[in-house]
GROMACS .gro file of C-alpha atoms in nm:
model
  335
    1UNK     CA    1  12.571  13.539  18.065
    2UNK     CA    2  12.407  13.563  18.353
    3UNK     CA    3  12.416  13.222  18.542
    4UNK     CA    4  12.240  13.062  18.833
    5UNK     CA    5  12.424  12.735  19.040
    6UNK     CA    6  12.204  12.620  19.298
    7UNK     CA    7  12.370  12.336  19.553
    8UNK     CA    8  12.083  12.235  19.733
    9UNK     CA    9  12.232  12.030  20.063
   10UNK     CA   10  11.936  11.784  20.116
   11UNK     CA   11  12.082  11.600  20.418
   12UNK     CA   12  12.389  11.428  20.562
   13UNK     CA   13  12.631  11.497  20.810
   14UNK     CA   14  13.026  11.529  20.802
   15UNK     CA   15  13.076  11.177  20.929
   16UNK     CA   16  12.871  10.980  20.642
   17UNK     CA   17  12.864  11.266  20.351
   18UNK     CA   18  12.597  11.487  20.255
   19UNK     CA   19  12.301  11.430  19.993
   20UNK     CA   20  12.273  11.702  19.748
   21UNK     CA   21  12.150  11.786  19.463
   22UNK     CA   22  12.274  12.045  19.229
   23UNK     CA   23  12.044  12.272  18.932
   24UNK     CA   24  12.202  12.528  18.691
   25UNK     CA   25  11.954  12.799  18.568
   26UNK     CA   26  12.049  13.058  18.287
   27UNK     CA   27  11.901  13.349  18.287
   28UNK     CA   28  11.661  13.375  18.008
   29UNK     CA   29  11.680  13.022  17.939
   30UNK     CA   30  11.337  12.789  17.937
   31UNK     CA   31  11.508  12.515  18.142
   32UNK     CA   32  11.723  12.459  18.371
   33UNK     CA   33  12.050  12.151  18.413
   34UNK     CA   34  11.952  11.909  18.719
   35UNK     CA   35  12.150  11.628  18.876
   36UNK     CA   36  12.183  11.450  19.210
   37UNK     CA   37  12.520  11.340  19.400
   38UNK     CA   38  12.628  11.336  19.710
   39UNK     CA   39  12.921  11.526  19.898
   40UNK     CA   40  13.211  11.243  20.081
   41UNK     CA   41  13.251  11.259  20.416
   42UNK     CA   42  13.521  11.447  20.607
   43UNK     CA   43  13.529  11.402  21.001
   44UNK     CA   44  13.778  11.650  21.048
   45UNK     CA   45  13.705  11.937  20.834
   46UNK     CA   46  13.500  12.087  21.117
   47UNK     CA   47  13.755  12.039  21.421
   48UNK     CA   48  14.051  12.194  21.140
   49UNK     CA   49  13.778  12.498  21.060
   50UNK     CA   50  13.738  12.517  21.497
   51UNK     CA   51  14.118  12.529  21.497
   52UNK     CA   52  14.142  12.848  21.274
   53UNK     CA   53  13.851  13.020  21.386
   54UNK     CA   54  13.961  12.955  21.749
   55UNK     CA   55  14.334  13.191  21.637
   56UNK     CA   56  14.178  13.387  21.428
   57UNK     CA   57  13.901  13.548  21.638
   58UNK     CA   58  14.244  13.571  21.935
   59UNK     CA   59  14.444  13.780  21.660
   60UNK     CA   60  14.248  14.098  21.631
   61UNK     CA   61  14.121  14.296  21.837
   62UNK     CA   62  13.915  14.587  21.682
   63UNK     CA   63  13.617  14.399  21.543
   64UNK     CA   64  13.287  14.508  21.539
   65UNK     CA   65  13.207  14.217  21.785
   66UNK     CA   66  13.131  14.194  22.113
   67UNK     CA   67  13.433  13.975  22.221
   68UNK     CA   68  13.384  13.855  22.605
   69UNK     CA   69  13.792  13.678  22.710
   70UNK     CA   70  13.739  13.368  22.846
   71UNK     CA   71  13.990  13.279  23.122
   72UNK     CA   72  14.316  13.185  23.139
   73UNK     CA   73  14.293  13.208  22.721
   74UNK     CA   74  14.556  13.283  22.522
   75UNK     CA   75  14.532  13.578  22.289
   76UNK     CA   76  14.861  13.625  22.161
   77UNK     CA   77  14.821  13.446  21.832
   78UNK     CA   78  15.063  13.605  21.556
   79UNK     CA   79  14.923  13.652  21.191
   80UNK     CA   80  15.213  13.382  21.083
   81UNK     CA   81  14.998  13.112  21.254
   82UNK     CA   82  14.678  13.243  21.163
   83UNK     CA   83  14.779  13.224  20.808
   84UNK     CA   84  14.889  12.907  20.867
   85UNK     CA   85  14.591  12.748  21.012
   86UNK     CA   86  14.385  12.969  20.729
   87UNK     CA   87  14.620  12.747  20.492
   88UNK     CA   88  14.551  12.452  20.658
   89UNK     CA   89  14.222  12.471  20.632
   90UNK     CA   90  14.208  12.571  20.298
   91UNK     CA   91  14.402  12.274  20.165
   92UNK     CA   92  14.118  12.055  20.340
   93UNK     CA   93  13.831  12.267  20.277
   94UNK     CA   94  13.997  12.150  19.842
   95UNK     CA   95  14.034  11.781  19.918
   96UNK     CA   96  13.674  11.760  20.040
   97UNK     CA   97  13.538  11.901  19.721
   98UNK     CA   98  13.740  11.799  19.493
   99UNK     CA   99  13.751  11.429  19.571
  100UNK     CA  100  13.748  11.194  19.362
  101UNK     CA  101  13.444  11.050  19.530
  102UNK     CA  102  13.219  10.912  19.188
  103UNK     CA  103  12.876  11.058  19.379
  104UNK     CA  104  13.074  11.443  19.347
  105UNK     CA  105  13.306  11.425  19.060
  106UNK     CA  106  13.036  11.377  18.857
  107UNK     CA  107  12.852  11.683  19.058
  108UNK     CA  108  13.231  11.825  18.971
  109UNK     CA  109  13.201  11.719  18.610
  110UNK     CA  110  12.877  11.881  18.523
  111UNK     CA  111  12.981  12.217  18.614
  112UNK     CA  112  13.237  12.284  18.402
  113UNK     CA  113  13.042  12.140  18.123
  114UNK     CA  114  12.785  12.390  18.202
  115UNK     CA  115  12.990  12.695  18.283
  116UNK     CA  116  13.264  12.956  18.095
  117UNK     CA  117  13.514  13.133  18.203
  118UNK     CA  118  13.304  13.463  18.155
  119UNK     CA  119  12.996  13.382  18.267
  120UNK     CA  120  12.886  13.580  18.575
  121UNK     CA  121  12.759  13.317  18.803
  122UNK     CA  122  12.559  13.338  19.120
  123UNK     CA  123  12.623  12.996  19.347
  124UNK     CA  124  12.370  12.952  19.594
  125UNK     CA  125  12.440  12.657  19.836
  126UNK     CA  126  12.076  12.603  20.018
  127UNK     CA  127  12.080  12.449  20.341
  128UNK     CA  128  11.990  12.485  20.695
  129UNK     CA  129  12.312  12.341  20.819
  130UNK     CA  130  12.477  12.645  20.991
  131UNK     CA  131  12.820  12.475  21.016
  132UNK     CA  132  12.848  12.445  20.625
  133UNK     CA  133  12.732  12.785  20.597
  134UNK     CA  134  13.025  12.879  20.815
  135UNK     CA  135  13.302  12.714  20.573
  136UNK     CA  136  13.496  12.953  20.373
  137UNK     CA  137  13.338  12.791  20.004
  138UNK     CA  138  13.501  13.097  19.836
  139UNK     CA  139  13.839  12.919  19.924
  140UNK     CA  140  13.776  12.616  19.659
  141UNK     CA  141  13.956  12.650  19.380
  142UNK     CA  142  13.767  12.449  19.117
  143UNK     CA  143  13.574  12.808  19.116
  144UNK     CA  144  13.795  13.090  19.304
  145UNK     CA  145  14.054  12.987  19.039
  146UNK     CA  146  13.837  12.982  18.713
  147UNK     CA  147  13.554  13.180  18.739
  148UNK     CA  148  13.665  13.492  18.813
  149UNK     CA  149  13.283  13.706  18.811
  150UNK     CA  150  13.190  13.373  19.070
  151UNK     CA  151  13.001  13.454  19.420
  152UNK     CA  152  12.903  13.241  19.662
  153UNK     CA  153  12.543  13.279  19.839
  154UNK     CA  154  12.373  13.070  20.124
  155UNK     CA  155  11.991  13.021  20.142
  156UNK     CA  156  11.726  12.850  20.304
  157UNK     CA  157  11.570  12.558  20.130
  158UNK     CA  158  11.247  12.771  20.021
  159UNK     CA  159  11.500  12.956  19.822
  160UNK     CA  160  11.348  12.995  19.436
  161UNK     CA  161  11.568  13.153  19.163
  162UNK     CA  162  11.490  13.522  19.121
  163UNK     CA  163  11.486  13.823  18.901
  164UNK     CA  164  11.817  14.020  18.919
  165UNK     CA  165  11.776  14.240  19.240
  166UNK     CA  166  11.658  14.593  19.081
  167UNK     CA  167  11.808  14.959  19.197
  168UNK     CA  168  11.730  15.261  19.141
  169UNK     CA  169  11.927  15.626  19.118
  170UNK     CA  170  11.682  15.727  19.402
  171UNK     CA  171  11.698  15.471  19.682
  172UNK     CA  172  11.569  15.523  20.036
  173UNK     CA  173  11.797  15.357  20.289
  174UNK     CA  174  11.718  15.343  20.693
  175UNK     CA  175  12.132  15.384  20.844
  176UNK     CA  176  12.128  15.248  21.158
  177UNK     CA  177  12.439  15.347  21.335
  178UNK     CA  178  12.519  15.144  21.624
  179UNK     CA  179  12.726  15.100  21.939
  180UNK     CA  180  13.079  15.306  21.845
  181UNK     CA  181  13.254  15.122  22.109
  182UNK     CA  182  13.645  15.082  22.005
  183UNK     CA  183  13.527  15.124  21.629
  184UNK     CA  184  13.494  15.414  21.395
  185UNK     CA  185  13.110  15.458  21.232
  186UNK     CA  186  13.168  15.805  21.138
  187UNK     CA  187  13.343  15.659  20.844
  188UNK     CA  188  13.065  15.396  20.730
  189UNK     CA  189  12.812  15.751  20.768
  190UNK     CA  190  13.081  15.929  20.522
  191UNK     CA  191  13.118  15.642  20.291
  192UNK     CA  192  12.678  15.584  20.222
  193UNK     CA  193  12.702  15.985  20.122
  194UNK     CA  194  12.964  15.991  19.895
  195UNK     CA  195  12.912  15.648  19.696
  196UNK     CA  196  12.527  15.688  19.727
  197UNK     CA  197  12.510  16.077  19.691
  198UNK     CA  198  12.145  16.049  19.508
  199UNK     CA  199  11.988  15.828  19.749
  200UNK     CA  200  11.791  15.955  20.106
  201UNK     CA  201  11.970  15.857  20.324
  202UNK     CA  202  11.804  15.890  20.722
  203UNK     CA  203  12.046  15.820  20.988
  204UNK     CA  204  12.021  15.678  21.297
  205UNK     CA  205  12.284  15.689  21.595
  206UNK     CA  206  12.250  15.519  21.839
  207UNK     CA  207  11.923  15.493  21.864
  208UNK     CA  208  11.610  15.304  22.145
  209UNK     CA  209  11.476  15.053  22.065
  210UNK     CA  210  11.116  15.242  22.066
  211UNK     CA  211  11.292  15.500  21.805
  212UNK     CA  212  11.417  15.226  21.554
  213UNK     CA  213  11.123  15.072  21.546
  214UNK     CA  214  10.830  15.328  21.476
  215UNK     CA  215  11.102  15.433  21.177
  216UNK     CA  216  11.049  15.101  21.025
  217UNK     CA  217  10.671  15.118  21.075
  218UNK     CA  218  10.604  15.508  20.982
  219UNK     CA  219  10.812  15.476  20.640
  220UNK     CA  220  10.864  15.242  20.308
  221UNK     CA  221  11.312  15.167  20.263
  222UNK     CA  222  11.432  14.988  19.990
  223UNK     CA  223  11.774  14.923  20.173
  224UNK     CA  224  11.850  14.875  20.545
  225UNK     CA  225  12.172  14.910  20.703
  226UNK     CA  226  12.353  14.858  20.990
  227UNK     CA  227  12.708  14.927  21.143
  228UNK     CA  228  12.845  14.870  21.437
  229UNK     CA  229  12.855  14.559  21.664
  230UNK     CA  230  12.672  14.234  21.653
  231UNK     CA  231  12.706  13.906  21.753
  232UNK     CA  232  12.521  13.522  21.662
  233UNK     CA  233  12.491  13.208  21.895
  234UNK     CA  234  12.792  12.939  21.821
  235UNK     CA  235  12.509  12.730  21.622
  236UNK     CA  236  12.429  13.020  21.422
  237UNK     CA  237  12.080  13.012  21.503
  238UNK     CA  238  12.019  13.443  21.656
  239UNK     CA  239  12.244  13.694  21.609
  240UNK     CA  240  12.231  14.026  21.791
  241UNK     CA  241  12.287  14.426  21.692
  242UNK     CA  242  12.405  14.641  21.954
  243UNK     CA  243  12.194  14.912  21.870
  244UNK     CA  244  12.396  15.143  22.184
  245UNK     CA  245  12.624  15.123  22.414
  246UNK     CA  246  12.338  15.022  22.658
  247UNK     CA  247  12.137  14.803  22.462
  248UNK     CA  248  12.116  14.516  22.225
  249UNK     CA  249  11.760  14.292  22.035
  250UNK     CA  250  11.730  14.005  21.862
  251UNK     CA  251  11.579  14.070  21.484
  252UNK     CA  252  11.300  13.881  21.609
  253UNK     CA  253  11.260  14.148  21.863
  254UNK     CA  254  11.138  14.394  21.554
  255UNK     CA  255  11.023  14.052  21.347
  256UNK     CA  256  10.688  14.286  21.250
  257UNK     CA  257  10.830  14.536  21.156
  258UNK     CA  258  11.066  14.371  20.928
  259UNK     CA  259  10.822  14.140  20.762
  260UNK     CA  260  10.661  14.510  20.703
  261UNK     CA  261  10.921  14.651  20.560
  262UNK     CA  262  10.957  14.398  20.366
  263UNK     CA  263  10.638  14.422  20.223
  264UNK     CA  264  10.641  14.728  20.133
  265UNK     CA  265  10.937  14.685  19.913
  266UNK     CA  266  11.276  14.662  20.086
  267UNK     CA  267  11.526  14.497  19.867
  268UNK     CA  268  11.863  14.503  20.039
  269UNK     CA  269  11.997  14.431  20.406
  270UNK     CA  270  12.286  14.495  20.460
  271UNK     CA  271  12.469  14.463  20.828
  272UNK     CA  272  12.833  14.616  20.818
  273UNK     CA  273  12.914  14.420  21.181
  274UNK     CA  274  13.064  14.135  21.252
  275UNK     CA  275  12.938  13.690  21.342
  276UNK     CA  276  12.628  13.767  21.104
  277UNK     CA  277  12.519  13.471  21.032
  278UNK     CA  278  12.277  13.432  21.297
  279UNK     CA  279  12.136  13.791  21.156
  280UNK     CA  280  12.091  13.647  20.847
  281UNK     CA  281  11.880  13.328  20.990
  282UNK     CA  282  11.660  13.520  21.154
  283UNK     CA  283  11.559  13.717  20.817
  284UNK     CA  284  11.578  13.386  20.621
  285UNK     CA  285  11.196  13.445  20.596
  286UNK     CA  286  11.201  13.806  20.380
  287UNK     CA  287  11.328  13.612  20.098
  288UNK     CA  288  11.510  13.940  20.074
  289UNK     CA  289  11.902  13.938  19.975
  290UNK     CA  290  12.075  13.993  20.306
  291UNK     CA  291  12.468  14.078  20.322
  292UNK     CA  292  12.681  13.970  20.668
  293UNK     CA  293  13.006  13.886  20.769
  294UNK     CA  294  13.031  13.519  20.842
  295UNK     CA  295  13.337  13.585  21.097
  296UNK     CA  296  13.500  13.891  21.271
  297UNK     CA  297  13.645  14.129  21.028
  298UNK     CA  298  13.878  14.460  21.171
  299UNK     CA  299  13.701  14.784  21.185
  300UNK     CA  300  13.915  14.937  20.869
  301UNK     CA  301  13.814  14.560  20.618
  302UNK     CA  302  13.456  14.645  20.675
  303UNK     CA  303  13.492  15.003  20.585
  304UNK     CA  304  13.703  14.887  20.283
  305UNK     CA  305  13.455  14.600  20.220
  306UNK     CA  306  13.162  14.916  20.178
  307UNK     CA  307  13.299  15.142  20.006
  308UNK     CA  308  13.378  14.868  19.700
  309UNK     CA  309  13.061  14.728  19.734
  310UNK     CA  310  12.830  15.077  19.726
  311UNK     CA  311  13.056  15.224  19.426
  312UNK     CA  312  13.038  14.840  19.208
  313UNK     CA  313  12.621  14.847  19.338
  314UNK     CA  314  12.540  15.173  19.214
  315UNK     CA  315  12.772  15.190  18.931
  316UNK     CA  316  12.493  14.877  18.831
  317UNK     CA  317  12.698  14.579  18.864
  318UNK     CA  318  12.391  14.292  19.010
  319UNK     CA  319  12.429  14.227  19.354
  320UNK     CA  320  12.623  13.913  19.355
  321UNK     CA  321  12.902  14.113  19.121
  322UNK     CA  322  12.931  14.370  19.363
  323UNK     CA  323  12.981  14.147  19.663
  324UNK     CA  324  13.243  13.947  19.463
  325UNK     CA  325  13.473  14.257  19.261
  326UNK     CA  326  13.462  14.413  19.607
  327UNK     CA  327  13.568  14.097  19.814
  328UNK     CA  328  13.849  14.063  19.566
  329UNK     CA  329  13.960  14.370  19.617
  330UNK     CA  330  13.999  14.333  19.979
  331UNK     CA  331  14.172  14.027  19.933
  332UNK     CA  332  14.443  14.219  19.779
  333UNK     CA  333  14.409  14.505  19.967
  334UNK     CA  334  14.507  14.259  20.283
  335UNK     CA  335  14.788  14.141  20.153
   0.00000   0.00000   0.00000
């Protein structure tokens, strides 16, 4: 059975906790379950997350992100140190989300009472707080170990439940292959052609701004795809994509063209690049599904994700389930 869980984080902070509303909606049903509660304080969680991110970002150099070294910065962290830091973060996150804090405990009990292990679950976290979006909610063991067909999704507070994303055998894709410095994008191109052989794909290879803007304005697209380098501001408010070796742009710079594409029927935007929360933030008002990498990932991982996702999506799986299955395979691939 397909269900949506919408966790709206209304207001608050990590020092005092967050007021929340949980809604559970079943496709085809005429009603939804709703309950108010509160997430407990977690004053040390951000510090633990930032410590992990610092170690992780300095471990691997073949990212789809423009990294500017800081003078005097230590960059020789080992995988063991990264794994140890990640273990601490996962434990801290689960201590927070599995807390006996009564106003949150009743939310968990509502979840367990309304969800079944075989359900296909879109778990939507509705918040404007960038720090909450950065946390690895997918490591919450109450969900990840019990509901194998669940996927966490982030949205703005304006989100409304929608029907499943429709995709036909024949779709039109604008595929932008940007700056290739230290990464291999020909593999992304090959994966798109192999997994979406029935689609019409227009490849723009390291375009300039004018060509990209014109292509967005001139034609109608079902899927917008970008592969290359990207980066976001620390607060996640904005992001940039590097469309060639010399030029980068904020999505706000082509905002009018993107809004037109969305109005004409764009169904999905995929940014197979790193540190994409700022990109998602800039596209939030388009009200379309957006897939981004929240943190830097090695080039080979980005390619493996794309391959598994497109295969699952082209086979007719709902969008959230295609993402869930591809990230699960990536987790096994990385072990």
